[in-house]
Amino acid sequence: MERTLGSRASARGIFGITLKSALLVSTALAVTAVPAKAQELVMEEIIVTAQSRAQSLQDTPISLTAVTGDKLQDVNIQKAEDLQQLVPNFTMTETGISTNIFIRGLGSGINQAFEQSVGYYVDGIAYTRAQQTRLPFLDLARVEVLRGPQTILFGKNSIAGALNIVTAQPTTSFEGFLTGTYEFENQEYIAEGAVSGPLTDRIRMRVAGRWRDSDGYVRNLTLSRTEPKRDDITLRGILEADVSDTVVANFKAEISDFDVLGRSIETLNERPAAAGPFAGRTYGQILAGFGADRGVLNNTLDGNRSSNGDFSNNRQETFVGNVRVDIGGYEFRSITGYTTLKYDELCDCDYTGANVFLAGLREDYSQFSQEFRLTSPVNESYDFVAGAYYQTSDHAYSDNIVVQPTSVLVPLVNQQSPGAGSAMAGTQAARNAGVDANLISAFAQVNVRPFGEQFEVQLGARVSSEKKEGNRTLSILRENGDPLPAAQAAAAAVYASVFRVSSTNLSNLGPTGMALIGQLGSLPVSGERKETRFSPDLKLVYTASDDLMLYASYARGAKSGGFDFRANNRNFYPTMQDSFEFEDESANSFETGAKASFGAAQLNVAVYYTEFKDLQISIFDGILGFNVGNAASARSQGIEADGRIRMSEYISLTGSLALTDFKFKDFRNGQCYFGQTPNVDLNGDGRNELCNYTGQTNQLVSDVQGTVGLAAYYPILSGYRLDGSFDVFFTSKYHASNTFDPDLIQKGYATLGVRLGVGPDSGLWQLAFIGRNLTNEQYIQFGGDTPLSGSTFGVNSDYAFADRGRTLAIQARINF
């Protein structure tokens, strides 16, 4: 089936109906007069820990969505990226070399040096690297998606929001489950299970494991295989002991390998070159003329790609000690965490089956953290949470751009400059970067009720002091990593002239090398940052009745600056030193909301306004690098609503809607897409080199997103029941490219999901059918200029990551 950027006519009809349905659902849930029969029913309470203590979602003055572990299993959610079709205003997508994660249109760009603007926490441990958000889900109690700055109780840079992931804990009675899932479309097998229970009267244990093997959904025409193939295995053990009547110790160990072979990248939007040596030919035709596999001629989104092969091998290890002490009703908690991440990737980053260049990426990250937290009991007039946090991390990153002897760049560059292509044949541009960081912070939140229980003032603050030391260098080496021989010394000048890659080798090339250093900047480069940040938070909460809570809040958050790992040159900065460092970003956010219950119905509404300054950005430079900097300012504002209603003993209806208005208030240092005319001379040299995106929305931001869900069960036969659910996710159009290329606008679409299960009332077992994206919408999640197509070959070509489309699966579960 051919893929397009837009929805088919039928899907447009579905989208229109779905949007109207969502609005009707929201309106219906807003009506306070619920039928008398519905008022007799009870809505199941959802417990969250977004404010460091267990409380009802309806009593938590934050815009958040909680997804239970049962729901995650029921709809076959594999990892955080899959959540976005359950949670409006949350967007996540894997890219060629990183991962984007956004809430309310705010997030971090593509650069391994960035910490995430959306905090990611698992059992209280911060996972700050983008690659860690790709971890598979295993045996979870719930996932809480918190919108807006969460810098007090979560801390560590959670300026746009946070994901609070809570794993299932050991139980006092024996229980367990085993689930097996087979997905037909992608030949995917998943097995997951857990066993939990007491070892003695005072010791409990839970062991869980997960395995996944998937064949992929895109056909690689060059290698005659489907991609991306996924192979995951995760093991976790949790031991919990009652050390005494007042002390409970919990220890967790988890190891996860999550490997991927191939990618879902396809090329599209190719147009013949208007001028130059390749005039009249598309990018695929040019590459085919150099002897590339004929698969390069495929340039439509149709589930086929051409590539010489990619892989991503990842391993994460996490060890957590959590000790809780009851001191006269006060809870003292110590959370100690140690986590490591290692991965090794090979990216065929020209995104074609031609031999143009390869890119290898490696990351080795280790982190130790210690948190002490004191939580008071909830007294009549006040309660509080206070603590201190320490984190140290060691982060090493390396990548290399490899030009093999058979690369089409060798004859191409030789045509332009005889001998230059041969000089760089069989070489690589090898980059190494690293950051050592130490953070210490203190935080507190005090909830005061000066006029009784109805009115509450929540005052919070966090003070953080962080020190970072960073370095980066890049050298031109032989393909095998050895130093360049004298005969290839000119390779460094070729990389500099053709790809604008600076290197340590240039200093050995006399006046020519020095001139190139003057243009591109000198290496190595290093720096040190020391930052102290103060983040306040104020909430006013009015509990009008047991069924209605109103709140208003103000929060100021900040995310630390750092050092750029991915740039190949100084870009528009005066020196490489200036370009190496990027600054803090900050946010001021206002939110007001209501959480209401009407018998068997609930409705939550939030209105927010967030203003960002010095937003950290990373944009592909159109050649081989990414430039990092700070956009001057941006704002995001909108409305979020969600509701639930139990319509009968057997049927429940849910709905959510997010209206988002994002705008860059000042963004003059944007990277242009190929063919766009630069209109900004940022460095004052008399030449326009950048594009002004002031007034533009952000990448991956939809004006409208929402969900509608229907869940039902019904007794059948004797002692058996039929369970079913129907879910719709819909979104309006968005920019898939971070350069706002009009060719890469994804039109609005809607996806439909269904689950039908049958089993005994006891819940001993269940057999279910799960279908997702039943309309087989083929939408893109991320895209950009195909590397080198415009800068080197002078022709328009784009790439895009396509979603996998429809999935059909059967799932069997046994509980014991």
PDB file of N, CA and C in Angstrom, residues 9-45:
ATOM      1  N   ALA A   9      -8.980   9.726   1.781  1.00  0.00           N
ATOM      2  CA  ALA A   9     -10.278  10.379   1.883  1.00  0.00           C
ATOM      3  C   ALA A   9     -11.129   9.769   2.984  1.00  0.00           C
ATOM      4  N   SER A  10     -11.093   8.436   3.070  1.00  0.00           N
ATOM      5  CA  SER A  10     -11.874   7.779   4.115  1.00  0.00           C
ATOM      6  C   SER A  10     -11.383   8.181   5.490  1.00  0.00           C
ATOM      7  N   ALA A  11     -10.065   8.296   5.620  1.00  0.00           N
ATOM      8  CA  ALA A  11      -9.500   8.671   6.920  1.00  0.00           C
ATOM      9  C   ALA A  11      -9.866  10.105   7.273  1.00  0.00           C
ATOM     10  N   ARG A  12      -9.958  10.969   6.253  1.00  0.00           N
ATOM     11  CA  ARG A  12     -10.367  12.337   6.539  1.00  0.00           C
ATOM     12  C   ARG A  12     -11.786  12.354   7.102  1.00  0.00           C
ATOM     13  N   GLY A  13     -12.629  11.475   6.546  1.00  0.00           N
ATOM     14  CA  GLY A  13     -13.971  11.373   7.074  1.00  0.00           C
ATOM     15  C   GLY A  13     -13.969  10.887   8.509  1.00  0.00           C
ATOM     16  N   ILE A  14     -13.161   9.875   8.765  1.00  0.00           N
ATOM     17  CA  ILE A  14     -13.052   9.337  10.116  1.00  0.00           C
ATOM     18  C   ILE A  14     -12.540  10.413  11.059  1.00  0.00           C
ATOM     19  N   PHE A  15     -11.523  11.175  10.584  1.00  0.00           N
ATOM     20  CA  PHE A  15     -10.946  12.225  11.424  1.00  0.00           C
ATOM     21  C   PHE A  15     -12.005  13.249  11.810  1.00  0.00           C
ATOM     22  N   GLY A  16     -12.814  13.640  10.816  1.00  0.00           N
ATOM     23  CA  GLY A  16     -13.854  14.613  11.100  1.00  0.00           C
ATOM     24  C   GLY A  16     -14.871  14.093  12.102  1.00  0.00           C
ATOM     25  N   ILE A  17     -15.298  12.844  11.900  1.00  0.00           N
ATOM     26  CA  ILE A  17     -16.256  12.239  12.820  1.00  0.00           C
ATOM     27  C   ILE A  17     -15.663  12.120  14.203  1.00  0.00           C
ATOM     28  N   THR A  18     -14.367  11.689  14.259  1.00  0.00           N
ATOM     29  CA  THR A  18     -13.710  11.491  15.545  1.00  0.00           C
ATOM     30  C   THR A  18     -13.602  12.794  16.309  1.00  0.00           C
ATOM     31  N   LEU A  19     -13.222  13.865  15.627  1.00  0.00           N
ATOM     32  CA  LEU A  19     -13.093  15.156  16.292  1.00  0.00           C
ATOM     33  C   LEU A  19     -14.437  15.603  16.862  1.00  0.00           C
ATOM     34  N   LYS A  20     -15.490  15.435  16.068  1.00  0.00           N
ATOM     35  CA  LYS A  20     -16.814  15.803  16.553  1.00  0.00           C
ATOM     36  C   LYS A  20     -17.199  14.943  17.748  1.00  0.00           C
ATOM     37  N   SER A  21     -16.856  13.657  17.666  1.00  0.00           N
ATOM     38  CA  SER A  21     -17.175  12.756  18.782  1.00  0.00           C
ATOM     39  C   SER A  21     -16.469  13.185  20.042  1.00  0.00           C
ATOM     40  N   ALA A  22     -15.181  13.554  19.902  1.00  0.00           N
ATOM     41  CA  ALA A  22     -14.417  13.969  21.079  1.00  0.00           C
ATOM     42  C   ALA A  22     -15.022  15.211  21.719  1.00  0.00           C
ATOM     43  N   LEU A  23     -15.428  16.156  20.884  1.00  0.00           N
ATOM     44  CA  LEU A  23     -16.026  17.369  21.420  1.00  0.00           C
ATOM     45  C   LEU A  23     -17.352  17.063  22.120  1.00  0.00           C
ATOM     46  N   LEU A  24     -18.114  16.149  21.539  1.00  0.00           N
ATOM     47  CA  LEU A  24     -19.362  15.763  22.168  1.00  0.00           C
ATOM     48  C   LEU A  24     -19.132  15.070  23.498  1.00  0.00           C
ATOM     49  N   VAL A  25     -18.099  14.203  23.525  1.00  0.00           N
ATOM     50  CA  VAL A  25     -17.775  13.505  24.770  1.00  0.00           C
ATOM     51  C   VAL A  25     -17.372  14.509  25.837  1.00  0.00           C
ATOM     52  N   SER A  26     -16.501  15.449  25.459  1.00  0.00           N
ATOM     53  CA  SER A  26     -16.059  16.454  26.431  1.00  0.00           C
ATOM     54  C   SER A  26     -17.237  17.266  26.941  1.00  0.00           C
ATOM     55  N   THR A  27     -18.137  17.632  26.026  1.00  0.00           N
ATOM     56  CA  THR A  27     -19.307  18.403  26.441  1.00  0.00           C
ATOM     57  C   THR A  27     -20.199  17.591  27.377  1.00  0.00           C
ATOM     58  N   ALA A  28     -20.388  16.336  27.024  1.00  0.00           N
ATOM     59  CA  ALA A  28     -21.238  15.480  27.853  1.00  0.00           C
ATOM     60  C   ALA A  28     -20.659  15.310  29.247  1.00  0.00           C
ATOM     61  N   LEU A  29     -19.352  15.138  29.331  1.00  0.00           N
ATOM     62  CA  LEU A  29     -18.727  14.961  30.639  1.00  0.00           C
ATOM     63  C   LEU A  29     -18.756  16.240  31.453  1.00  0.00           C
ATOM     64  N   ALA A  30     -18.885  17.379  30.777  1.00  0.00           N
ATOM     65  CA  ALA A  30     -18.919  18.655  31.494  1.00  0.00           C
ATOM     66  C   ALA A  30     -20.271  18.934  32.132  1.00  0.00           C
ATOM     67  N   VAL A  31     -21.273  18.202  31.722  1.00  0.00           N
ATOM     68  CA  VAL A  31     -22.607  18.413  32.274  1.00  0.00           C
ATOM     69  C   VAL A  31     -22.681  17.826  33.679  1.00  0.00           C
ATOM     70  N   THR A  32     -23.040  18.623  34.626  1.00  0.00           N
ATOM     71  CA  THR A  32     -23.028  18.155  36.011  1.00  0.00           C
ATOM     72  C   THR A  32     -24.177  17.216  36.326  1.00  0.00           C
ATOM     73  N   ALA A  33     -25.247  17.292  35.577  1.00  0.00           N
ATOM     74  CA  ALA A  33     -26.408  16.461  35.872  1.00  0.00           C
ATOM     75  C   ALA A  33     -26.253  15.109  35.196  1.00  0.00           C
ATOM     76  N   VAL A  34     -25.730  14.132  35.935  1.00  0.00           N
ATOM     77  CA  VAL A  34     -25.584  12.776  35.429  1.00  0.00           C
ATOM     78  C   VAL A  34     -26.876  12.034  35.740  1.00  0.00           C
ATOM     79  N   PRO A  35     -27.363  11.210  34.806  1.00  0.00           N
ATOM     80  CA  PRO A  35     -28.594  10.465  35.078  1.00  0.00           C
ATOM     81  C   PRO A  35     -28.536   9.734  36.408  1.00  0.00           C
ATOM     82  N   ALA A  36     -29.690   9.622  37.044  1.00  0.00           N
ATOM     83  CA  ALA A  36     -29.748   9.032  38.384  1.00  0.00           C
ATOM     84  C   ALA A  36     -29.153   7.647  38.417  1.00  0.00           C
ATOM     85  N   LYS A  37     -29.404   6.827  37.401  1.00  0.00           N
ATOM     86  CA  LYS A  37     -28.864   5.475  37.384  1.00  0.00           C
ATOM     87  C   LYS A  37     -27.348   5.500  37.367  1.00  0.00           C
ATOM     88  N   ALA A  38     -26.767   6.461  36.590  1.00  0.00           N
ATOM     89  CA  ALA A  38     -25.310   6.562  36.530  1.00  0.00           C
ATOM     90  C   ALA A  38     -24.744   7.036  37.857  1.00  0.00           C
ATOM     91  N   GLN A  39     -25.528   7.897  38.583  1.00  0.00           N
ATOM     92  CA  GLN A  39     -25.034   8.396  39.856  1.00  0.00           C
ATOM     93  C   GLN A  39     -24.886   7.283  40.890  1.00  0.00           C
ATOM     94  N   GLU A  40     -25.611   6.200  40.734  1.00  0.00           N
ATOM     95  CA  GLU A  40     -25.514   5.088  41.659  1.00  0.00           C
ATOM     96  C   GLU A  40     -24.232   4.291  41.448  1.00  0.00           C
ATOM     97  N   LEU A  41     -23.614   4.431  40.303  1.00  0.00           N
ATOM     98  CA  LEU A  41     -22.391   3.708  40.007  1.00  0.00           C
ATOM     99  C   LEU A  41     -21.202   4.427  40.624  1.00  0.00           C
ATOM    100  N   VAL A  42     -20.097   3.718  40.755  1.00  0.00           N
ATOM    101  CA  VAL A  42     -18.888   4.276  41.362  1.00  0.00           C
ATOM    102  C   VAL A  42     -17.753   4.206  40.350  1.00  0.00           C
ATOM    103  N   MET A  43     -17.057   5.314  40.176  1.00  0.00           N
ATOM    104  CA  MET A  43     -15.898   5.350  39.284  1.00  0.00           C
ATOM    105  C   MET A  43     -14.667   4.890  40.046  1.00  0.00           C
ATOM    106  N   GLU A  44     -13.929   3.982  39.466  1.00  0.00           N
ATOM    107  CA  GLU A  44     -12.728   3.468  40.116  1.00  0.00           C
ATOM    108  C   GLU A  44     -11.719   4.590  40.340  1.00  0.00           C
ATOM    109  N   GLU A  45     -11.155   4.629  41.544  1.00  0.00           N
ATOM    110  CA  GLU A  45     -10.200   5.678  41.904  1.00  0.00           C
ATOM    111  C   GLU A  45      -8.821   5.350  41.339  1.00  0.00           C
TER     112      GLU A  45
END
